[in-house]
Coordinates of C-alpha atoms and ligand atoms in Angstrom, one line a residue:
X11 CA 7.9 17.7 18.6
X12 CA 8.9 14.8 16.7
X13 CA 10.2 11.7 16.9
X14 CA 13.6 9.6 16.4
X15 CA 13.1 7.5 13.4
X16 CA 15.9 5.1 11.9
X17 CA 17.3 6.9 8.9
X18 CA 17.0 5.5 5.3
X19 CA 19.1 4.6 2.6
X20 CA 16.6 6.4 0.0
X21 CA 14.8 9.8 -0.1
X22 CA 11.9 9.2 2.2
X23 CA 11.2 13.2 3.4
X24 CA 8.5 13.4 0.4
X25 CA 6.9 10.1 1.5
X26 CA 6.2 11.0 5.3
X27 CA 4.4 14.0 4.1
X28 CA 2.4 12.0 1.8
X29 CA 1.3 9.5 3.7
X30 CA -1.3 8.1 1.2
X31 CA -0.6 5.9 -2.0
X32 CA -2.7 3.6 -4.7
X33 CA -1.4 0.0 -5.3
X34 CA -2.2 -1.3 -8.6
X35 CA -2.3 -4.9 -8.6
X36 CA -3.0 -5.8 -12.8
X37 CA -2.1 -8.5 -14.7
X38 CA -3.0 -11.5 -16.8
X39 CA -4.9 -12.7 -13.5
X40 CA -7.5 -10.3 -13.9
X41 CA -8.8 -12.5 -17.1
X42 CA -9.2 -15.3 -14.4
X43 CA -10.7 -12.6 -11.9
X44 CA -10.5 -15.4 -9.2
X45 CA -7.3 -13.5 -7.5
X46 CA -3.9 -12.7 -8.4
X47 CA -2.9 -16.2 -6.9
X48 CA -5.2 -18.6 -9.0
X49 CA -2.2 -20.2 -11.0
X50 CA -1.1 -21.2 -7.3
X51 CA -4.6 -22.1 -5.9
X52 CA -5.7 -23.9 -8.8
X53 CA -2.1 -25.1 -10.1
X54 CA -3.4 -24.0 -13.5
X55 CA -2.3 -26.0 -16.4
X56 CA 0.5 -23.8 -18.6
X57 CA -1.9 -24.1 -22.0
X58 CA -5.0 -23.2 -19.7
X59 CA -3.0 -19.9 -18.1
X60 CA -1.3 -18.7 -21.3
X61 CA -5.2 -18.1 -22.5
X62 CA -5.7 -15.4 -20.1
X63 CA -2.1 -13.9 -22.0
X64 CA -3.8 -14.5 -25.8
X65 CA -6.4 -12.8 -25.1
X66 CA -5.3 -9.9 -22.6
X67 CA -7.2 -6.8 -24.3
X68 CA -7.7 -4.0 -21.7
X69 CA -9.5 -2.0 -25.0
X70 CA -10.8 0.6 -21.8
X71 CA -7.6 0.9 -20.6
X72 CA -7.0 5.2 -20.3
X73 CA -4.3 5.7 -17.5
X74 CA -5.2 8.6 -17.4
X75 CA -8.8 8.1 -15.8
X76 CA -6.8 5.7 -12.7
X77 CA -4.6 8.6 -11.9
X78 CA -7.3 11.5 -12.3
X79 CA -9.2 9.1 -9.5
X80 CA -6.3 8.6 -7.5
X81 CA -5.7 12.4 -7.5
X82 CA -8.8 13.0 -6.1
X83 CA -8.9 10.6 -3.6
X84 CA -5.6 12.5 -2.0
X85 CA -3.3 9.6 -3.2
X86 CA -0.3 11.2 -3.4
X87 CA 1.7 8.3 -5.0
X88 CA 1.0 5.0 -6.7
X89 CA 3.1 1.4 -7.1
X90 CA 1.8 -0.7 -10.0
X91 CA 2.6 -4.1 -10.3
X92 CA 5.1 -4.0 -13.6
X93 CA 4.9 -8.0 -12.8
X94 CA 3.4 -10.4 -10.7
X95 CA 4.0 -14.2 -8.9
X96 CA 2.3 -15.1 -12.5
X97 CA 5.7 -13.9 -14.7
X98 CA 3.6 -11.6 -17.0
X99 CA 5.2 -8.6 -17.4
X100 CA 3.4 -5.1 -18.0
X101 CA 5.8 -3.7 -19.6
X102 CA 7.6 -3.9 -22.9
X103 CA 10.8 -6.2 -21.7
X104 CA 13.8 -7.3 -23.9
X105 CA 14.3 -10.6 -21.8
X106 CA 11.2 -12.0 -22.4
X107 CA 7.8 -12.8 -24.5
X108 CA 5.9 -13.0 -21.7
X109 CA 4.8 -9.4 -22.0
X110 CA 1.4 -7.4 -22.5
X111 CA 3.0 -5.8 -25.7
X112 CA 2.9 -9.9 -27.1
X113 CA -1.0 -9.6 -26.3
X114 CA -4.1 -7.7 -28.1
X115 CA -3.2 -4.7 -26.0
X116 CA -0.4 -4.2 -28.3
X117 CA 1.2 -1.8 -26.0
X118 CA 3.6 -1.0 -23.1
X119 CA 0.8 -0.5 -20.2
X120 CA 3.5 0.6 -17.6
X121 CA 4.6 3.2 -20.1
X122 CA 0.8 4.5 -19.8
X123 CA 1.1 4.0 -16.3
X124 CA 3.9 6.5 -15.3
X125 CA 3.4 9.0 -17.9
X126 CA -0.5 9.7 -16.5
X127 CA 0.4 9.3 -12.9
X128 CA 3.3 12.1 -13.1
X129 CA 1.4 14.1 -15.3
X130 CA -1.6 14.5 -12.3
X131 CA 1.4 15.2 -10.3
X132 CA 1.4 11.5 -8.3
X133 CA 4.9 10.1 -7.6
X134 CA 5.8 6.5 -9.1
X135 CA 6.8 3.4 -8.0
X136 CA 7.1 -0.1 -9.4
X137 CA 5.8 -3.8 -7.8
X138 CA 8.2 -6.2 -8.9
X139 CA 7.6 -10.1 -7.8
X140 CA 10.8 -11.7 -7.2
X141 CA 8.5 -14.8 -7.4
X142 CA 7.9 -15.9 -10.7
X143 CA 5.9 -18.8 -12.0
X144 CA 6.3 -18.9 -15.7
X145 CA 10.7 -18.3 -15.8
X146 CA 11.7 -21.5 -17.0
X147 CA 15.2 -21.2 -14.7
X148 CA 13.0 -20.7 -11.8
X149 CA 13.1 -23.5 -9.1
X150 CA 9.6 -25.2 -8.7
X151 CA 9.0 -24.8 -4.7
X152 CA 6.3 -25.0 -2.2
X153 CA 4.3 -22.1 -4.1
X154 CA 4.7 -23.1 -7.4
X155 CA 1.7 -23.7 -9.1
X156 CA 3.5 -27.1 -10.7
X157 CA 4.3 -28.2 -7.6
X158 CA 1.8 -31.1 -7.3
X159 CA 2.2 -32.4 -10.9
X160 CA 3.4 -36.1 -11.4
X161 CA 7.0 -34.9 -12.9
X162 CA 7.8 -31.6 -10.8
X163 CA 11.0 -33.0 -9.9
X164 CA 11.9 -34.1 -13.4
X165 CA 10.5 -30.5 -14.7
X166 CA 12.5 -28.3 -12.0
X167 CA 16.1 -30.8 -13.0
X168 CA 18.4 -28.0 -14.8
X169 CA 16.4 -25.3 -13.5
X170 CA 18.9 -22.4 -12.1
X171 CA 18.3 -19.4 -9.8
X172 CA 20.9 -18.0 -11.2
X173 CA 20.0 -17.7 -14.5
X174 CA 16.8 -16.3 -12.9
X175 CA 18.3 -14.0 -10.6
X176 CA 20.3 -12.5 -13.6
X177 CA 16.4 -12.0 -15.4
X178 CA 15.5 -9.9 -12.5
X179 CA 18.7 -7.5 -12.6
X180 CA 18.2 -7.3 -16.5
X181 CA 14.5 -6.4 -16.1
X182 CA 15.0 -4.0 -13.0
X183 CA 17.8 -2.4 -15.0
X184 CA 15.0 -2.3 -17.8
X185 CA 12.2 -0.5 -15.6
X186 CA 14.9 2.1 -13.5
X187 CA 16.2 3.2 -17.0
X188 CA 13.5 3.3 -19.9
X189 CA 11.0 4.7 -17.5
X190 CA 12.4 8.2 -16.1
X191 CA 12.4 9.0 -12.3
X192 CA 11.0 6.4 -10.0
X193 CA 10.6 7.0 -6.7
X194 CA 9.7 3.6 -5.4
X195 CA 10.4 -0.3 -6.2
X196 CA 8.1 -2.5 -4.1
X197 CA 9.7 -6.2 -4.5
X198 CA 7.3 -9.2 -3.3
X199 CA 8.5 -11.3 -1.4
X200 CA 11.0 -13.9 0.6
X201 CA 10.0 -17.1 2.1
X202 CA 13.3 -18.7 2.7
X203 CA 12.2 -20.3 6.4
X204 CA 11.8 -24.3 5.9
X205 CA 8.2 -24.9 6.1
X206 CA 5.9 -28.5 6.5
X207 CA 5.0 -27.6 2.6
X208 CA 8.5 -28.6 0.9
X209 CA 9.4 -31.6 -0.5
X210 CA 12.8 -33.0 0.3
X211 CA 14.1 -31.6 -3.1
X212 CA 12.0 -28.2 -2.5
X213 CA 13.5 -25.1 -0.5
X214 CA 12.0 -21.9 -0.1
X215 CA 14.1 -18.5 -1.2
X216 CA 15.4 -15.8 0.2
X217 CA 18.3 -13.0 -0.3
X218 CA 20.7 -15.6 -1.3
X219 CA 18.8 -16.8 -4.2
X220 CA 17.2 -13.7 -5.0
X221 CA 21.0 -12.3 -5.0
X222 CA 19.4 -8.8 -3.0
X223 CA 22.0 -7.8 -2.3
X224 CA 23.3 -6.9 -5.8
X225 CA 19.8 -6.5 -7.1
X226 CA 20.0 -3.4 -4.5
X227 CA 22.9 -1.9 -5.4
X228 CA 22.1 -1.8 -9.0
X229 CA 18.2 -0.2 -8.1
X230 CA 20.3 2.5 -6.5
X231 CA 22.6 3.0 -8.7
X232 CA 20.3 4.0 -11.6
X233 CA 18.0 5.7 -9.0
X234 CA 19.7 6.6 -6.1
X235 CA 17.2 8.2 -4.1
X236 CA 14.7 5.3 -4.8
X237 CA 12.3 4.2 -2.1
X238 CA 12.9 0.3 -1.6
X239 CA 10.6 -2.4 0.5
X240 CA 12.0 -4.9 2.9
X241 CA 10.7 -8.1 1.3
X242 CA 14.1 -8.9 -1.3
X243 CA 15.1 -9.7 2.7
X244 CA 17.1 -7.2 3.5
X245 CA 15.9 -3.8 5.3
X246 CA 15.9 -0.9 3.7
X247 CA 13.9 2.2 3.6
X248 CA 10.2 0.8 4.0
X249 CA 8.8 -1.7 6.5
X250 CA 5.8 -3.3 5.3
X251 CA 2.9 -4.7 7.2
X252 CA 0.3 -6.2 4.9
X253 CA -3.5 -6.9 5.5
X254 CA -3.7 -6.2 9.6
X255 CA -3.6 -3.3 11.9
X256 CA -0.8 -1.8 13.7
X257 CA -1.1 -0.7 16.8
X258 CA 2.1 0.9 17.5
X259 CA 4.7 2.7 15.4
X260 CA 7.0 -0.2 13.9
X261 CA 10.1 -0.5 15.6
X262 CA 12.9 -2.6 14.0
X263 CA 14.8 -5.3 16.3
X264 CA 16.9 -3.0 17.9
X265 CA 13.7 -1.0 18.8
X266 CA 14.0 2.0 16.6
X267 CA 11.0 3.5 14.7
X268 CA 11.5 2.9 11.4
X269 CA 9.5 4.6 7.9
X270 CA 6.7 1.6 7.2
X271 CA 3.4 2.2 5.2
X272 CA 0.7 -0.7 5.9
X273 CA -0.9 -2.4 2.4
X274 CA -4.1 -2.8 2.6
X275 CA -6.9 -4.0 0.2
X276 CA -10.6 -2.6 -0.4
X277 CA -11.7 -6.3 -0.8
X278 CA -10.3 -9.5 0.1
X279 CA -7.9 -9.4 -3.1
X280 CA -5.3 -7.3 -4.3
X281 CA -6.4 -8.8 -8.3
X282 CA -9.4 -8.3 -9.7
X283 CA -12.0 -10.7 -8.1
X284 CA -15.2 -10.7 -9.2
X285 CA -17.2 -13.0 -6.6
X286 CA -15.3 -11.5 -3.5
X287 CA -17.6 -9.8 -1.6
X288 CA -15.7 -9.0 1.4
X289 CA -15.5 -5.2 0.5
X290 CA -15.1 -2.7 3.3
X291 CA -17.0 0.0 4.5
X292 CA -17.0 3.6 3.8
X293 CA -16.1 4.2 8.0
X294 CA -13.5 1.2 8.0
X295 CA -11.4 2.9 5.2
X296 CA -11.1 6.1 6.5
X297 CA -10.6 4.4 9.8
X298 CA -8.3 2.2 8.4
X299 CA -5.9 5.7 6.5
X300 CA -6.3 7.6 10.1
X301 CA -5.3 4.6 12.2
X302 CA -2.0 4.1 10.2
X303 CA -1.0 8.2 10.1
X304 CA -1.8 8.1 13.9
X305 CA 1.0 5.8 14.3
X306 CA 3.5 7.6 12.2
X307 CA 2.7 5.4 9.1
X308 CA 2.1 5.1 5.2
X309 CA -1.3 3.7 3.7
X310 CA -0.6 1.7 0.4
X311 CA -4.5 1.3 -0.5
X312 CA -4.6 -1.5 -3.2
X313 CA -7.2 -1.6 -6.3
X314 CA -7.2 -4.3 -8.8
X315 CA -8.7 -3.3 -12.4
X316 CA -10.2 -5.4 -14.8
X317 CA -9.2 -7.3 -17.5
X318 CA -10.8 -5.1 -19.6
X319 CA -8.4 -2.2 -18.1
X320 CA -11.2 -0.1 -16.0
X321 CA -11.7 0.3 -12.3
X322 CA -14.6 -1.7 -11.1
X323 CA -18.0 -0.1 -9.2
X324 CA -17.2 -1.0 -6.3
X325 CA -13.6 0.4 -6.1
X326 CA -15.2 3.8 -7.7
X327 CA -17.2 3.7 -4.9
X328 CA -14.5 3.3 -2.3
X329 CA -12.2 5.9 -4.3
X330 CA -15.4 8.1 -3.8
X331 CA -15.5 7.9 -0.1
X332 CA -11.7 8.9 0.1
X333 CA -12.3 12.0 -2.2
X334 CA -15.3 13.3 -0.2
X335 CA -13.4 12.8 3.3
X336 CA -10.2 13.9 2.2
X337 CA -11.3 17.1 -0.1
X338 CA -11.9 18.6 3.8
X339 CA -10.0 16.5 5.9
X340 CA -6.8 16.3 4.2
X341 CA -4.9 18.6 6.6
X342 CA -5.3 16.1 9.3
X343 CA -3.1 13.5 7.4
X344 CA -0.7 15.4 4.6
X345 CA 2.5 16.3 7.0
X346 CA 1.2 14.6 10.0
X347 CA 2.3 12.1 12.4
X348 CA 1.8 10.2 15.4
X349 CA 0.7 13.1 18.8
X350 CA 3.4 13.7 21.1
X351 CA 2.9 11.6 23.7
X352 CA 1.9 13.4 26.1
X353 CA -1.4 13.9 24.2
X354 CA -4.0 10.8 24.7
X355 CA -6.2 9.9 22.5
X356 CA -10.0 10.4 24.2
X357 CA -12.0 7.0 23.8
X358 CA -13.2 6.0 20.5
X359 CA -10.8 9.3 18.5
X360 CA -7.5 9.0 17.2
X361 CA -4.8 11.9 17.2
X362 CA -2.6 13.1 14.5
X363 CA -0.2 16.0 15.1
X364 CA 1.5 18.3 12.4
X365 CA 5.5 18.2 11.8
X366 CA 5.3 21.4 12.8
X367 CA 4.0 20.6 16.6
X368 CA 1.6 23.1 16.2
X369 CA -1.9 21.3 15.2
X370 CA -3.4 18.6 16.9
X371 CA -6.3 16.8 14.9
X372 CA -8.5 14.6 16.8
X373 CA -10.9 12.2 14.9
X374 CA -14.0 11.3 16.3
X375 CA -14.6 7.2 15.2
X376 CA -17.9 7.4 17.5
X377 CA -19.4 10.7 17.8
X378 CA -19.6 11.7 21.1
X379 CA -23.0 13.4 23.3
X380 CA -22.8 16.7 23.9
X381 CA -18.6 17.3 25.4
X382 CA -15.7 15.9 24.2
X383 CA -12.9 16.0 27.4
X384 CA -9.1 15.8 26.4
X385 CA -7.1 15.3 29.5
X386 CA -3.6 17.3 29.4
X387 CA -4.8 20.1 26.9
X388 CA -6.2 22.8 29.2
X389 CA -3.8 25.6 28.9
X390 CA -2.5 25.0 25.8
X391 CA -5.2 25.0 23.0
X392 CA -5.7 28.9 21.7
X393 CA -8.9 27.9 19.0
X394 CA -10.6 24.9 18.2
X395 CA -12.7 24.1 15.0
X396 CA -14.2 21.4 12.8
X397 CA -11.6 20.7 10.3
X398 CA -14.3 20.6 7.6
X399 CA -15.7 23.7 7.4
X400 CA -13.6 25.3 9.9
X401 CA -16.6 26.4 12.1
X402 CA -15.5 27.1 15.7
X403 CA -15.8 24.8 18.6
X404 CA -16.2 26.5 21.7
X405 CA -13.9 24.9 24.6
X406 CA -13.8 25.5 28.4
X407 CA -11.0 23.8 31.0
X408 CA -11.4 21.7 33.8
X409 CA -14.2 19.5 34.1
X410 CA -17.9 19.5 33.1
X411 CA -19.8 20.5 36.0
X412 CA -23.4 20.4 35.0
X413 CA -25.2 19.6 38.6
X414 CA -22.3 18.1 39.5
X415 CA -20.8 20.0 42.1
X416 CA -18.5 18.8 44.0
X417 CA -17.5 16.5 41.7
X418 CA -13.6 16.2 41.4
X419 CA -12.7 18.1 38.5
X420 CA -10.2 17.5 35.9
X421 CA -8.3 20.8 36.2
X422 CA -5.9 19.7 33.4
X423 CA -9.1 18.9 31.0
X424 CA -10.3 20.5 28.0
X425 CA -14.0 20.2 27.2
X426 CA -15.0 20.8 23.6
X427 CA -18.4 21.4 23.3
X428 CA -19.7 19.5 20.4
X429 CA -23.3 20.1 18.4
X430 CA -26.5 17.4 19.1
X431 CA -26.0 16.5 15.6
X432 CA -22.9 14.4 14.1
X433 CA -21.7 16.6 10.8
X434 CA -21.9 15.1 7.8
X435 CA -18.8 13.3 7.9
X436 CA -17.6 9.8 8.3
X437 CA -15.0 10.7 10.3
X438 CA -15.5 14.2 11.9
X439 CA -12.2 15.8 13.1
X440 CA -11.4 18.7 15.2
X441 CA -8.4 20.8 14.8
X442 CA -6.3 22.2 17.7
X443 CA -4.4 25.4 17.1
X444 CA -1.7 25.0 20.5
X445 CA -0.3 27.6 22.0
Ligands
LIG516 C1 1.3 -10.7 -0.7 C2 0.5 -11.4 -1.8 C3 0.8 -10.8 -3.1 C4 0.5 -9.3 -3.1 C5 1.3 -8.7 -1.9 C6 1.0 -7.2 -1.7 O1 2.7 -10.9 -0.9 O2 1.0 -12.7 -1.9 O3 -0.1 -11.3 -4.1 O4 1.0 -8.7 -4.3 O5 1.0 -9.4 -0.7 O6 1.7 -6.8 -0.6

């Protein structure tokens, strides 16, 4: 059991048994509550923006509540933006005024952050945009929200990524050292391919101007067995496909299988939105955390509070539907991974296998009528049972041969038999005991 995966330059063995984390997208946006992105959409005048900053008060802000409902909806670890594209930062930092503590909160909300999340027992990670829209030193590009103003050019003359890039190794150094253990930091992100969008004095940026590569070193230096993402364009521990489906494990160029977790969103945002109305279904995300583990992967499940510092209904709601599922079904995904291979998947169910090689959990997405046949297993399944309330399933081998005799059988099948009636579960699974 088990496969090869591409070793990593930080402690990952707690974070493929995990499997499950919260992202926290909060910021100054969530006054705007028209997406973390508005100052880019709407290229927000500076005086206009710095309103959502004056009069930041997240007066329901209790830290303590967000990781009390991450806990229970089997999130096992939580990154939190510490700042955004937007420059605001959530934390108390020397380098700059730009900071929550400089609003009528008054008070270091990434402090709050890590000291409630560790206290329920969650691991801790930092977002930190290497994008930032308010620096004064950083270079007005294709993204900048003061890209289409009369006098970009003449604002971005004297403008210095390297003056910048210094800002972000102070303020890293800043969050890896006032802040305890932290496990992960989740920088966002590179575009340093020419695109149609620059302007002949534009360029995009990359690890050059980010200067990763030191940035790196000094994240592990003060935290050496740090979890770091792949978007300060260089690879490190995490690959991180954002906002699709994988449908394989993720291989890097050289075709190994690497350690990636897939960030997703319960809306069409990662900030606080309050018209988007594209919110998922209960099925599609517990489809969506059973898909990924299948494949050998993370789920990074974003919410994005309000401006007034509380989780929204709707994300309650979708918080909900992971607690009920996982309060019975969390064996299937806690120290699993992608089946052995030479277990397939029945139609419309999705496999996950133990570390140990000795569970096999199949989840039914569509609940089948009557059997459910697993081609390969006959021989080697001892006990079968609803992973819920671990009733048994009773299983024969070979193939179902209700009048039809004669009928080539599938010696190598195994044929759960399954009651009329779906349980009361989104996503009913089954758990193998092998021989
Ligand atoms: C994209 C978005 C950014 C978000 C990130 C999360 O980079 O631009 O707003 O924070 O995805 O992965």
């Amino acid at each position: 059991m088990g496969y090869t995966v591409r070793k990593t330059p930080g402690d990952t063995s707690w974070f493929v048994h995990d499997r499950f984390g919260m992202f926290i997208h909060w910021g100054s946006y969530a006054m705007a509550a028209r997406h973390e992105w508005v100052k880019n959409r709407e290229c927000t005048p500076e005086e206009h923006y710095a309103l959502y900053a004056k009069y930041f008060d997240p007066d329901l802000y209790d830290a303590r509540e967000w990781a009390k409902k991450a806990k229970a909806a089997g999130m096992k670890y939580a990154v939190m933006t510490s700042k955004h594209h937007e420059g605001f930062c959530m934390f108390d930092s020397a380098y700059t005024d730009y900071k929550c503590t400089n609003t009528p909160a008054g008070r270091d909300l990434i402090r709050e952050y890590v000291d409630a999340f560790r206290a329920e027992g969650l691991k801790v990670g930092f977002y930190y945009s290497l994008i930032d829209w308010h620096h004064p030193s950083f270079p007005i590009d294709r993204l900048h929200p003061r890209r289409k103003d009369p006098d970009a050019f003449e604002q971005n003359q004297g403008r210095d990524i390297k003056v910048y890039a210094e800002y972000m190794r102070n303020q890293v150094r800043e969050l890896l050292t006032n802040y305890g253990k932290i496990d992960i930091l989740w920088f966002d992100f590179s575009y340093s391919q020419p695109s149609p969008d620059d302007l002949p004095w534009m360029k995009g940026k990359g690890k050059d101007d980010w200067e990763s590569e030191e940035l790196i070193k000094l994240a592990r230096s003060l935290q050496p067995d740090i979890i770091i993402d792949n978007r300060a364009e260089i690879e490190q521990d995490l690959w991180t496909p954002e906002q699709y489906q994988p449908t394989e494990w993720i291989r890097d160029k050289n075709g190994e299988r690497v350690v990636w977790e897939a960030c997703q969103t319960l809306s069409g945002s990662w900030g606080y939105y309050r018209d988007e109305s594209t919110w998922k279904s209960p099925e599609m995300l517990i489809r969506m955390l059973v898909n990924t583990v299948s494949l050998g992967g993370n789920l990074l499940m974003n919410v994005g509070p309000t401006a007034r510092g509380y989780l929204d209904y709707r994300a309650e709601a979708a918080l909900g539907v992971y607690a009920d599922w996982m309060k019975y079904n969390s064996r299937s995904i806690y120290g699993c991974t992608m089946a052995d291979p030479e277990f397939q998947a029945p139609a419309d169910c999705r496999l996950t296998q133990s570390e140990d090689g000795k569970r096999l959990y199949v989840h039914l997405f569509a609940y089948p009528f009557a059997h459910l046949q697993l081609r390969g297993l006959a021989g080697k399944v001892e006990y079968a049972q609803f992973l819920h309330d671990a009733s048994e399933l009773l299983f024969t081998e070979g193939g179902v041969n209700h009048f039809s005799e004669g009928a080539a059988r599938g010696d190598d099948l195994l044929v759960i038999e399954l009651p009329p009636v779906k349980p009361p579960v989104l996503v009913p699974v089954i758990e193998l005991f092998l021989k």
